[in-house]
Every structure is written in C-alpha cells, then in structure tokens.
mmCIF file of C-alpha atoms in Angstrom:
data_model
loop_
_atom_site.group_PDB
_atom_site.id
_atom_site.type_symbol
_atom_site.label_atom_id
_atom_site.label_comp_id
_atom_site.label_asym_id
_atom_site.label_seq_id
_atom_site.Cartn_x
_atom_site.Cartn_y
_atom_site.Cartn_z
ATOM 1 C CA MET A 807 14.156 -14.552 -20.371
ATOM 2 C CA GLN A 808 17.280 -15.184 -22.250
ATOM 3 C CA PHE A 809 20.372 -17.264 -21.340
ATOM 4 C CA SER A 810 23.836 -17.641 -23.015
ATOM 5 C CA ALA A 811 25.509 -20.914 -23.625
ATOM 6 C CA ALA A 812 28.077 -20.045 -21.106
ATOM 7 C CA GLN A 813 25.465 -19.357 -18.480
ATOM 8 C CA ILE A 814 23.607 -22.610 -19.155
ATOM 9 C CA ALA A 815 26.944 -24.601 -19.148
ATOM 10 C CA SER A 816 27.693 -23.128 -15.677
ATOM 11 C CA ILE A 817 24.209 -24.279 -14.416
ATOM 12 C CA VAL A 818 24.404 -27.689 -15.697
ATOM 13 C CA ASN A 819 28.153 -28.284 -15.448
ATOM 14 C CA GLY A 820 28.494 -28.825 -19.104
ATOM 15 C CA GLU A 821 31.242 -27.951 -21.725
ATOM 16 C CA VAL A 822 30.666 -25.404 -24.431
ATOM 17 C CA GLU A 823 31.678 -26.315 -28.020
ATOM 18 C CA GLY A 824 30.993 -23.296 -30.272
ATOM 19 C CA ASP A 825 29.891 -19.691 -29.593
ATOM 20 C CA ALA A 826 29.565 -19.442 -25.772
ATOM 21 C CA GLN A 827 27.689 -16.064 -26.091
ATOM 22 C CA VAL A 828 24.909 -17.296 -28.364
ATOM 23 C CA MET A 829 21.562 -16.509 -26.585
ATOM 24 C CA VAL A 830 18.434 -18.689 -26.353
ATOM 25 C CA HIS A 831 15.019 -17.938 -24.854
ATOM 26 C CA THR A 832 12.897 -21.070 -25.582
ATOM 27 C CA PHE A 833 12.979 -24.940 -26.093
ATOM 28 C CA ALA A 834 12.262 -26.818 -29.169
ATOM 29 C CA LYS A 835 12.732 -30.452 -30.424
ATOM 30 C CA ILE A 836 15.798 -30.922 -32.460
ATOM 31 C CA GLU A 837 13.874 -31.655 -35.724
ATOM 32 C CA GLU A 838 11.884 -28.393 -35.158
ATOM 33 C CA GLY A 839 14.725 -26.163 -34.134
ATOM 34 C CA HIS A 840 14.840 -22.529 -34.766
ATOM 35 C CA ASN A 841 17.036 -19.498 -33.970
ATOM 36 C CA GLY A 842 16.965 -18.749 -30.203
ATOM 37 C CA ALA A 843 15.891 -22.185 -29.228
ATOM 38 C CA ILE A 844 17.826 -24.881 -27.175
ATOM 39 C CA SER A 845 17.435 -28.531 -28.192
ATOM 40 C CA PHE A 846 18.846 -31.895 -27.035
ATOM 41 C CA LEU A 847 20.103 -35.105 -28.571
ATOM 42 C CA ALA A 848 19.587 -38.113 -26.347
ATOM 43 C CA ASN A 849 18.179 -40.838 -28.754
ATOM 44 C CA PRO A 850 20.609 -41.926 -31.556
ATOM 45 C CA LYS A 851 17.671 -42.166 -33.817
ATOM 46 C CA TYR A 852 17.644 -38.427 -33.990
ATOM 47 C CA THR A 853 21.358 -37.920 -34.612
ATOM 48 C CA HIS A 854 20.900 -37.016 -38.233
ATOM 49 C CA HIS A 855 18.859 -33.878 -37.279
ATOM 50 C CA ILE A 856 21.782 -32.388 -35.548
ATOM 51 C CA TYR A 857 23.522 -31.637 -38.796
ATOM 52 C CA ASN A 858 20.653 -29.506 -40.090
ATOM 53 C CA THR A 859 18.743 -28.119 -36.984
ATOM 54 C CA GLU A 860 18.442 -24.479 -36.752
ATOM 55 C CA SER A 861 18.534 -24.492 -32.921
ATOM 56 C CA SER A 862 21.114 -22.167 -31.434
ATOM 57 C CA ILE A 863 22.274 -24.615 -28.824
ATOM 58 C CA VAL A 864 22.036 -28.359 -28.543
ATOM 59 C CA LEU A 865 22.725 -30.549 -25.571
ATOM 60 C CA VAL A 866 24.664 -33.711 -26.328
ATOM 61 C CA LYS A 867 26.494 -36.461 -24.442
ATOM 62 C CA LYS A 868 30.189 -35.607 -23.494
ATOM 63 C CA ASP A 869 31.305 -38.526 -25.770
ATOM 64 C CA PHE A 870 29.308 -37.399 -28.891
ATOM 65 C CA LYS A 871 31.341 -37.441 -32.059
ATOM 66 C CA ALA A 872 30.216 -35.386 -35.022
ATOM 67 C CA GLU A 873 30.656 -36.870 -38.397
ATOM 68 C CA GLN A 874 29.597 -33.638 -40.303
ATOM 69 C CA PRO A 875 29.982 -29.946 -39.598
ATOM 70 C CA ILE A 876 27.329 -28.684 -37.056
ATOM 71 C CA LYS A 877 25.877 -25.146 -37.135
ATOM 72 C CA SER A 878 24.694 -25.022 -33.554
ATOM 73 C CA THR A 879 26.696 -24.485 -30.407
ATOM 74 C CA LEU A 880 26.996 -27.683 -28.500
ATOM 75 C CA ILE A 881 26.960 -28.102 -24.689
ATOM 76 C CA ARG A 882 28.391 -31.461 -23.662
ATOM 77 C CA VAL A 883 26.800 -32.975 -20.627
ATOM 78 C CA ASP A 884 26.667 -36.546 -18.995
ATOM 79 C CA ASP A 885 22.980 -36.938 -19.701
ATOM 80 C CA PRO A 886 21.188 -34.611 -22.157
ATOM 81 C CA TYR A 887 17.702 -35.745 -21.299
ATOM 82 C CA ALA A 888 18.294 -35.186 -17.561
ATOM 83 C CA THR A 889 19.939 -31.848 -18.181
ATOM 84 C CA LEU A 890 16.866 -30.718 -20.210
ATOM 85 C CA ALA A 891 14.621 -31.714 -17.265
ATOM 86 C CA GLN A 892 16.829 -29.707 -15.010
ATOM 87 C CA LEU A 893 16.583 -26.637 -17.154
ATOM 88 C CA LEU A 894 12.786 -27.025 -17.629
ATOM 89 C CA VAL A 895 12.336 -27.263 -13.798
ATOM 90 C CA MET A 896 14.321 -24.033 -13.372
ATOM 91 C CA VAL A 897 12.397 -22.093 -16.115
ATOM 92 C CA ASP A 898 9.042 -23.413 -14.822
ATOM 93 C CA GLN A 899 9.891 -22.063 -11.319
ATOM 94 C CA LEU A 900 10.794 -18.737 -12.635
ATOM 95 C CA LEU A 901 7.800 -18.315 -14.963
ATOM 96 C CA ASN A 902 5.180 -19.888 -12.691
ATOM 97 C CA PRO A 903 5.718 -18.812 -9.112
ATOM 98 C CA GLN A 904 3.638 -20.882 -6.776
ATOM 99 C CA PRO A 905 0.422 -19.144 -5.193
ATOM 100 C CA THR A 906 -0.175 -18.608 -1.572
ATOM 101 C CA GLY A 907 -2.973 -17.560 0.612
ATOM 102 C CA ILE A 908 -6.702 -18.536 0.982
ATOM 103 C CA GLU A 909 -9.007 -17.533 -1.861
ATOM 104 C CA SER A 910 -12.784 -16.813 -1.358
ATOM 105 C CA PRO A 911 -15.125 -18.578 -1.433
ATOM 106 C CA SER A 912 -13.400 -21.805 0.033
ATOM 107 C CA PHE A 913 -14.196 -23.871 3.081
ATOM 108 C CA VAL A 914 -11.703 -24.785 5.720
ATOM 109 C CA SER A 915 -13.075 -26.684 8.760
ATOM 110 C CA GLU A 916 -12.625 -25.122 12.210
ATOM 111 C CA GLY A 917 -9.442 -26.073 13.832
ATOM 112 C CA VAL A 918 -7.494 -26.866 10.739
ATOM 113 C CA GLU A 919 -4.204 -25.156 10.826
ATOM 114 C CA LEU A 920 -2.765 -23.685 7.617
ATOM 115 C CA PRO A 921 1.038 -23.581 7.764
ATOM 116 C CA GLU A 922 3.485 -21.287 6.049
ATOM 117 C CA GLY A 923 3.064 -21.148 2.474
ATOM 118 C CA THR A 924 -0.264 -22.887 2.188
ATOM 119 C CA TYR A 925 -2.530 -22.053 -0.748
ATOM 120 C CA VAL A 926 -6.259 -22.839 -0.895
ATOM 121 C CA GLY A 927 -7.986 -22.007 -4.101
ATOM 122 C CA ALA A 928 -11.572 -20.959 -4.495
ATOM 123 C CA PHE A 929 -14.268 -23.386 -4.071
ATOM 124 C CA ALA A 930 -11.878 -25.937 -2.425
ATOM 125 C CA TYR A 931 -13.245 -27.895 0.573
ATOM 126 C CA ILE A 932 -10.848 -28.924 3.469
ATOM 127 C CA GLY A 933 -12.666 -31.322 6.034
ATOM 128 C CA LYS A 934 -12.264 -31.869 9.749
ATOM 129 C CA ASN A 935 -8.908 -32.761 11.416
ATOM 130 C CA VAL A 936 -6.984 -32.384 8.188
ATOM 131 C CA LYS A 937 -3.213 -31.935 8.563
ATOM 132 C CA LEU A 938 -1.244 -30.011 6.083
ATOM 133 C CA GLY A 939 2.585 -29.693 5.827
ATOM 134 C CA LYS A 940 4.344 -26.384 4.833
ATOM 135 C CA ASN A 941 3.909 -25.075 1.251
ATOM 136 C CA VAL A 942 1.010 -27.328 0.399
ATOM 137 C CA LYS A 943 -0.955 -26.100 -2.671
ATOM 138 C CA ILE A 944 -4.713 -26.958 -2.986
ATOM 139 C CA TYR A 945 -6.117 -25.587 -6.225
ATOM 140 C CA PRO A 946 -9.679 -24.683 -6.840
ATOM 141 C CA GLN A 947 -12.527 -27.152 -6.491
ATOM 142 C CA ALA A 948 -10.401 -29.747 -4.796
ATOM 143 C CA TYR A 949 -11.950 -31.769 -1.906
ATOM 144 C CA ILE A 950 -9.965 -32.912 0.984
ATOM 145 C CA GLY A 951 -11.896 -35.265 3.276
ATOM 146 C CA ASP A 952 -11.906 -35.527 7.065
ATOM 147 C CA ASN A 953 -8.623 -36.764 8.700
ATOM 148 C CA VAL A 954 -6.587 -36.567 5.626
ATOM 149 C CA GLU A 955 -2.823 -35.854 5.903
ATOM 150 C CA ILE A 956 -0.785 -34.017 3.204
ATOM 151 C CA GLY A 957 2.965 -33.706 3.557
ATOM 152 C CA GLU A 958 4.883 -30.482 2.817
ATOM 153 C CA ASN A 959 5.454 -29.091 -0.695
ATOM 154 C CA SER A 960 2.650 -31.350 -2.162
ATOM 155 C CA ILE A 961 0.394 -30.028 -4.874
ATOM 156 C CA ILE A 962 -3.314 -30.890 -5.122
ATOM 157 C CA TYR A 963 -4.598 -29.723 -8.532
ATOM 158 C CA SER A 964 -8.171 -28.653 -9.431
ATOM 159 C CA GLY A 965 -10.919 -31.229 -9.016
ATOM 160 C CA VAL A 966 -8.829 -33.761 -7.056
ATOM 161 C CA LYS A 967 -10.838 -35.830 -4.636
ATOM 162 C CA ILE A 968 -9.104 -37.226 -1.538
ATOM 163 C CA TYR A 969 -11.396 -39.300 0.623
ATOM 164 C CA LYS A 970 -11.435 -39.440 4.467
ATOM 165 C CA GLY A 971 -8.482 -40.863 6.325
ATOM 166 C CA CYS A 972 -5.966 -40.949 3.311
ATOM 167 C CA LYS A 973 -2.447 -39.976 3.624
ATOM 168 C CA ILE A 974 -0.325 -38.070 1.105
ATOM 169 C CA GLY A 975 3.338 -37.816 1.492
ATOM 170 C CA ALA A 976 5.704 -34.925 0.914
ATOM 171 C CA ARG A 977 6.390 -33.502 -2.593
ATOM 172 C CA CYS A 978 3.460 -35.396 -4.158
ATOM 173 C CA ILE A 979 1.723 -34.096 -7.135
ATOM 174 C CA LEU A 980 -2.047 -35.151 -7.816
ATOM 175 C CA HIS A 981 -3.287 -34.020 -11.095
ATOM 176 C CA ALA A 982 -6.745 -32.734 -12.107
ATOM 177 C CA GLY A 983 -9.530 -35.153 -11.608
ATOM 178 C CA SER A 984 -7.593 -37.862 -9.762
ATOM 179 C CA VAL A 985 -9.548 -39.659 -6.992
ATOM 180 C CA VAL A 986 -7.662 -41.064 -3.969
ATOM 181 C CA GLY A 987 -9.576 -43.219 -1.589
ATOM 182 C CA SER A 988 -12.829 -44.179 -3.338
ATOM 183 C CA ASP A 989 -14.473 -47.435 -2.269
ATOM 184 C CA GLY A 990 -12.896 -50.687 -3.414
ATOM 185 C CA PHE A 991 -14.949 -52.964 -5.644
ATOM 186 C CA GLY A 992 -16.094 -55.217 -2.868
ATOM 187 C CA PHE A 993 -19.504 -57.065 -3.089
ATOM 188 C CA ALA A 994 -20.812 -60.286 -1.586
ATOM 189 C CA PRO A 995 -23.216 -62.409 -3.868
ATOM 190 C CA VAL A 996 -26.413 -63.133 -2.188
ATOM 191 C CA ALA A 997 -29.716 -64.653 -3.440
ATOM 192 C CA SER A 998 -31.134 -61.242 -4.212
ATOM 193 C CA GLY A 999 -28.094 -59.792 -5.864
ATOM 194 C CA TYR A 1000 -25.005 -58.393 -4.215
ATOM 195 C CA ASN A 1001 -24.388 -56.852 -0.749
ATOM 196 C CA LYS A 1002 -21.827 -54.066 -0.490
ATOM 197 C CA ILE A 1003 -18.778 -54.841 1.614
ATOM 198 C CA PRO A 1004 -17.807 -51.803 3.641
ATOM 199 C CA GLN A 1005 -14.381 -50.543 2.750
ATOM 200 C CA ILE A 1006 -12.720 -49.429 6.031
ATOM 201 C CA GLY A 1007 -9.210 -49.110 5.051
ATOM 202 C CA ASN A 1008 -7.522 -46.020 3.337
ATOM 203 C CA VAL A 1009 -4.816 -45.204 0.712
ATOM 204 C CA VAL A 1010 -1.308 -44.234 1.651
ATOM 205 C CA LEU A 1011 0.979 -42.324 -0.751
ATOM 206 C CA ALA A 1012 4.503 -42.112 0.215
ATOM 207 C CA ASP A 1013 6.894 -39.191 -0.610
ATOM 208 C CA ASP A 1014 7.546 -37.975 -4.249
ATOM 209 C CA VAL A 1015 4.599 -39.787 -5.818
ATOM 210 C CA GLU A 1016 3.006 -38.306 -8.895
ATOM 211 C CA ILE A 1017 -0.619 -39.253 -9.895
ATOM 212 C CA GLY A 1018 -1.934 -38.531 -13.338
ATOM 213 C CA ALA A 1019 -5.149 -36.811 -14.348
ATOM 214 C CA ASN A 1020 -8.247 -38.987 -13.759
ATOM 215 C CA THR A 1021 -6.314 -41.804 -12.148
ATOM 216 C CA THR A 1022 -8.259 -43.572 -9.369
ATOM 217 C CA ILE A 1023 -6.806 -45.385 -6.390
ATOM 218 C CA ASP A 1024 -9.339 -47.278 -4.222
ATOM 219 C CA ARG A 1025 -9.184 -47.481 -0.504
ATOM 220 C CA ALA A 1026 -8.444 -50.879 1.050
ATOM 221 C CA THR A 1027 -11.205 -53.137 2.404
ATOM 222 C CA MET A 1028 -8.960 -53.395 5.582
ATOM 223 C CA GLY A 1029 -5.435 -51.871 5.954
ATOM 224 C CA SER A 1030 -4.075 -49.692 3.189
ATOM 225 C CA THR A 1031 -3.630 -49.466 -0.486
ATOM 226 C CA LYS A 1032 -0.016 -48.466 -0.648
ATOM 227 C CA ILE A 1033 1.760 -46.451 -3.289
ATOM 228 C CA ASN A 1034 5.430 -46.392 -2.234
ATOM 229 C CA GLN A 1035 8.130 -43.569 -2.553
ATOM 230 C CA GLY A 1036 8.917 -42.117 -6.053
ATOM 231 C CA VAL A 1037 6.170 -44.102 -7.960
ATOM 232 C CA LYS A 1038 4.797 -42.248 -10.989
ATOM 233 C CA LEU A 1039 1.394 -43.105 -12.462
ATOM 234 C CA ASP A 1040 0.279 -41.761 -15.732
ATOM 235 C CA ASN A 1041 -3.280 -40.545 -16.561
ATOM 236 C CA LEU A 1042 -6.394 -42.818 -16.478
ATOM 237 C CA ILE A 1043 -5.023 -45.755 -14.427
ATOM 238 C CA GLN A 1044 -7.145 -47.786 -12.134
ATOM 239 C CA VAL A 1045 -5.542 -49.041 -8.799
ATOM 240 C CA ALA A 1046 -7.875 -51.441 -6.923
ATOM 241 C CA HIS A 1047 -8.213 -51.931 -3.182
ATOM 242 C CA ASN A 1048 -5.302 -53.388 -1.224
ATOM 243 C CA VAL A 1049 -2.837 -52.982 -4.057
ATOM 244 C CA GLU A 1050 0.847 -52.233 -3.323
ATOM 245 C CA ILE A 1051 3.176 -50.642 -5.721
ATOM 246 C CA GLY A 1052 6.897 -50.623 -4.901
ATOM 247 C CA GLU A 1053 9.432 -47.714 -4.944
ATOM 248 C CA ASN A 1054 10.240 -45.939 -8.071
ATOM 249 C CA THR A 1055 7.857 -47.969 -10.360
ATOM 250 C CA VAL A 1056 6.340 -46.089 -13.289
ATOM 251 C CA MET A 1057 3.137 -47.048 -15.174
ATOM 252 C CA ALA A 1058 1.717 -45.593 -18.433
ATOM 253 C CA ALA A 1059 -1.762 -44.626 -19.180
ATOM 254 C CA GLN A 1060 -4.898 -46.838 -19.269
ATOM 255 C CA SER A 1061 -3.369 -49.672 -17.188
ATOM 256 C CA GLY A 1062 -5.429 -51.400 -14.493
ATOM 257 C CA ILE A 1063 -4.488 -53.384 -11.462
ATOM 258 C CA ALA A 1064 -7.045 -55.765 -9.746
ATOM 259 C CA GLY A 1065 -7.288 -55.961 -5.947
ATOM 260 C CA SER A 1066 -4.575 -57.161 -3.623
ATOM 261 C CA THR A 1067 -1.939 -57.451 -6.329
ATOM 262 C CA LYS A 1068 1.651 -56.382 -5.384
ATOM 263 C CA ILE A 1069 4.020 -54.823 -7.752
ATOM 264 C CA GLY A 1070 7.675 -54.528 -6.913
ATOM 265 C CA SER A 1071 10.198 -51.690 -7.081
ATOM 266 C CA ASN A 1072 11.812 -50.021 -10.095
ATOM 267 C CA CYS A 1073 9.318 -51.691 -12.647
ATOM 268 C CA MET A 1074 8.657 -50.011 -15.937
ATOM 269 C CA ILE A 1075 5.002 -50.777 -17.108
ATOM 270 C CA GLY A 1076 3.619 -49.714 -20.686
ATOM 271 C CA GLY A 1077 0.145 -48.342 -21.452
ATOM 272 C CA GLN A 1078 -3.006 -50.505 -21.345
ATOM 273 C CA VAL A 1079 -1.539 -53.343 -19.229
ATOM 274 C CA GLY A 1080 -3.938 -55.467 -17.165
ATOM 275 C CA PHE A 1081 -2.880 -57.115 -13.847
ATOM 276 C CA ALA A 1082 -5.056 -59.958 -12.402
ATOM 277 C CA GLY A 1083 -5.847 -59.835 -8.750
ATOM 278 C CA HIS A 1084 -3.869 -61.461 -5.972
ATOM 279 C CA ILE A 1085 -0.630 -61.768 -7.801
ATOM 280 C CA THR A 1086 2.821 -60.781 -7.151
ATOM 281 C CA VAL A 1087 5.115 -59.073 -9.741
ATOM 282 C CA GLY A 1088 8.804 -58.842 -8.810
ATOM 283 C CA ASN A 1089 11.296 -55.921 -8.780
ATOM 284 C CA ASN A 1090 12.904 -54.410 -12.031
ATOM 285 C CA VAL A 1091 10.215 -55.983 -14.201
ATOM 286 C CA GLN A 1092 9.647 -54.357 -17.673
ATOM 287 C CA VAL A 1093 6.126 -54.734 -19.184
ATOM 288 C CA GLY A 1094 5.324 -54.026 -22.744
ATOM 289 C CA ALA A 1095 2.090 -52.119 -23.679
ATOM 290 C CA GLN A 1096 -1.199 -54.160 -23.760
ATOM 291 C CA THR A 1097 0.230 -56.934 -21.839
ATOM 292 C CA GLY A 1098 -2.071 -59.145 -19.817
ATOM 293 C CA ILE A 1099 -0.598 -60.576 -16.569
ATOM 294 C CA PRO A 1100 -2.853 -63.388 -14.983
ATOM 295 C CA SER A 1101 -0.138 -64.854 -12.605
ATOM 296 C CA ASN A 1102 3.121 -64.104 -10.606
ATOM 297 C CA ILE A 1103 6.165 -62.762 -12.474
ATOM 298 C CA SER A 1104 9.660 -63.070 -10.979
ATOM 299 C CA ASP A 1105 12.284 -60.388 -10.774
ATOM 300 C CA GLY A 1106 14.009 -58.711 -13.692
ATOM 301 C CA ARG A 1107 11.885 -60.196 -16.425
ATOM 302 C CA ARG A 1108 10.945 -58.336 -19.766
ATOM 303 C CA ILE A 1109 7.478 -59.490 -20.737
ATOM 304 C CA MET A 1110 4.741 -58.738 -23.356
ATOM 305 C CA GLY A 1111 1.505 -60.292 -24.801
ATOM 306 C CA TYR A 1112 -1.351 -62.179 -23.348
ATOM 307 C CA PRO A 1113 -0.808 -64.284 -21.370
ATOM 308 C CA ALA A 1114 2.438 -62.498 -20.545
ATOM 309 C CA THR A 1115 5.495 -64.167 -21.888
ATOM 310 C CA ASP A 1116 9.133 -63.210 -22.317
ATOM 311 C CA ALA A 1117 9.496 -60.257 -24.718
ATOM 312 C CA THR A 1118 11.801 -62.255 -27.197
ATOM 313 C CA ASP A 1119 9.374 -65.147 -27.228
ATOM 314 C CA PHE A 1120 6.412 -62.767 -27.957
ATOM 315 C CA ALA A 1121 8.366 -61.130 -30.752
ATOM 316 C CA ARG A 1122 9.153 -64.663 -32.252
ATOM 317 C CA GLN A 1123 5.484 -65.750 -31.846
ATOM 318 C CA THR A 1124 4.362 -62.564 -33.653
ATOM 319 C CA ILE A 1125 6.497 -63.411 -36.568
ATOM 320 C CA TYR A 1126 5.251 -66.861 -36.703
ATOM 321 C CA ILE A 1127 1.575 -65.538 -36.779
ATOM 322 C CA LYS A 1128 2.397 -63.237 -39.514
ATOM 323 C CA ASN A 1129 3.662 -66.073 -41.650
ATOM 324 C CA LEU A 1130 0.645 -68.414 -40.933
ATOM 325 C CA GLY A 1131 -0.935 -67.484 -44.236
ATOM 326 C CA LYS A 1132 2.091 -68.469 -46.201
ATOM 327 C CA LEU A 1133 2.424 -71.621 -44.301
ATOM 328 C CA ASN A 1134 -1.175 -72.597 -44.808
ATOM 329 C CA ASP A 1135 -0.677 -72.067 -48.648
ATOM 330 C CA ARG A 1136 2.458 -74.256 -48.657
ATOM 331 C CA VAL A 1137 0.572 -77.089 -46.760
ATOM 332 C CA LYS A 1138 -2.367 -76.908 -49.306
ATOM 333 C CA GLU A 1139 0.215 -77.076 -52.118
ATOM 334 C CA ILE A 1140 1.953 -80.114 -50.660
ATOM 335 C CA GLU A 1141 -1.421 -81.962 -49.921
ATOM 336 C CA LYS A 1142 -2.344 -81.220 -53.532
ATOM 337 C CA LYS A 1143 0.907 -82.830 -54.847
ATOM 338 C CA LEU A 1144 0.488 -85.748 -52.541
ATOM 339 C CA GLU A 1145 -3.011 -86.377 -53.765
ATOM 340 C CA ASN A 1146 -1.776 -86.404 -57.353
#
C-alpha cells in the first residue's frame, strides 16, 4: 500500500508543507528514516534528527518551527503521536482483517449462541452458559469457563484463560497467556499448616480494557475484583483478589498489587511497582518505576522510591546518598585536624 502526503493529510486533518505528492509505504523512527517511510516528531529530544532524516514524510506539531532546512515533507497536526496511532490502526485493519467462523477442532458447549462475526480458533474451549457479544474473537487454545460473559468486539488471544463466572466488557483485548479469575491467595493458618479459603467471587473487566501477555488477575474472595473502563495493564502484572483499579489508569510491566487495594482513576504507574494490601491510592497519581507503596496515597501526587515519597524529595535524597562518600571523607579529615 502507498499513500501520498496529500492523502494522509486529508485523513488526519493535517497541513502539508512540501511535496504533497510524495509517496510512503511504511513507518520508521525518525532517527532510522529512509525513502518511502513516514516518521513523527513528538519528543523535543529528537528534534535534531529532523534535519538529517531520510524519511519522506514527518508528522510534526502545528507550531513546530524549523531552525535549519528540512528535506522531508512535513504534515502539521495537533498531536503527532496520536496521529501516528490513528494511522497505525488504519493500516493494521487493512493488512490484518479479523477472522470469522468456527475452526475445527474446537469445543463450544451446547446452547451457547455464536453471534454475528464470532471467531473461535482451533482447540479453543467455550464452557456452559457463556454469553458472547457480536464480533468477539477467540483465538486458538483459549479457555472460556462456564458462565463467562464477553462483550462485543473483544479479542481473546491464544492461550488466554478466563475462569468461570468472570465478565469481560466490550472492546477489551486480552493478550496471550493472560489469566483472569484464578484463585486469590487466601489461606487460613492452622496448627497443621494452612487451610485454603474458597474464592467464590469473580473478576469484572469494564469496557475498553487491555490486559498484557502473562498478566494475572485473581478472582475475589467475595464480590468482584474490578478493572474499570479504559484501564491498560502491561505484561507480567499481578492483580490480587478484591483489588479495584479506576478508570483510564495505566500500569507498566512487572508491577504487583496486593489484595483489597484500591487504585484511583487516571493514574500512571511505572514498571516493577509494588502495592501493599488494603491501601487506597488516589486519582491522578504518578508513580515512578520500582516504587514501593506501603500506605495510602492522596490525589495528584508524584511519588518514587521505597517507602514511597514525593518524586522531588526522592531525587534530592538520591543526590545526598551519592555524596555520602565525599561527606564521610570530609568528616574524617575534620576529625583528624581536631585530634591534632
């Protein structure tokens, strides 16, 4: 497929600066640009690349001001990164049409209705009383337990396991190996060891949730573990029983949330963050990578470190720690002078 700068500009409501008929057929990072590629400039740290990139087209902000001549044709848009995402979605849909139909061998329990546009891949299993919306895609080797509900246009990739009674909203994406509804970590200590506490709740994913590969979300002991609308979880995340994550919160890989913790809406959480159990994190909180959170966090804070503290305080503490060696040498020098 090839598109001209003029065609792309009409799709994204952009303004062409340069050759409107130049053609592109692929995408490239601005620092790796080549003829026939379209790139984007969103981060100011990469501005210097625009003056020597070989990309045929570069998406830039409408207020971008060039300080040197640029070989590439520019398309000025409000948000280059969002525009790139829009173009990638369009191309992905053209290149990868979604499958339909029922492959064999697969197992669909008697009485389960398969609405218009349903796809069930080979070796997939669909249990009793499952309810599927239109255009649900269930890829090979996925397991859908009894009484599960999946909303329209959701995608369940290969190897996903959804345990009984869990509910998946519309337009959700569950990536390979993710597990929804496994037992919460509940054990009662007794003289002979530990007795397992039955986990009789479920997991509820609202609309537009995306779950990364090999991420696990435990079912509630009672009630529901809740992942609210628009949440995006990266790969290899552990969400424990009875956790609730607020709308449009995003979380990077290898983070873990202990049981009954509540995380607010519109939070941004870095990788390898650990949350203690039974705490509350407010709305619009930003958490740096590898932060440990042992207690409640109020709305709107930026935190880092362990135990978690304000990001500016953490940066200051880091500088202090780096200077401890020099400070120790100075103290020894002063002590020596005092002794003399």
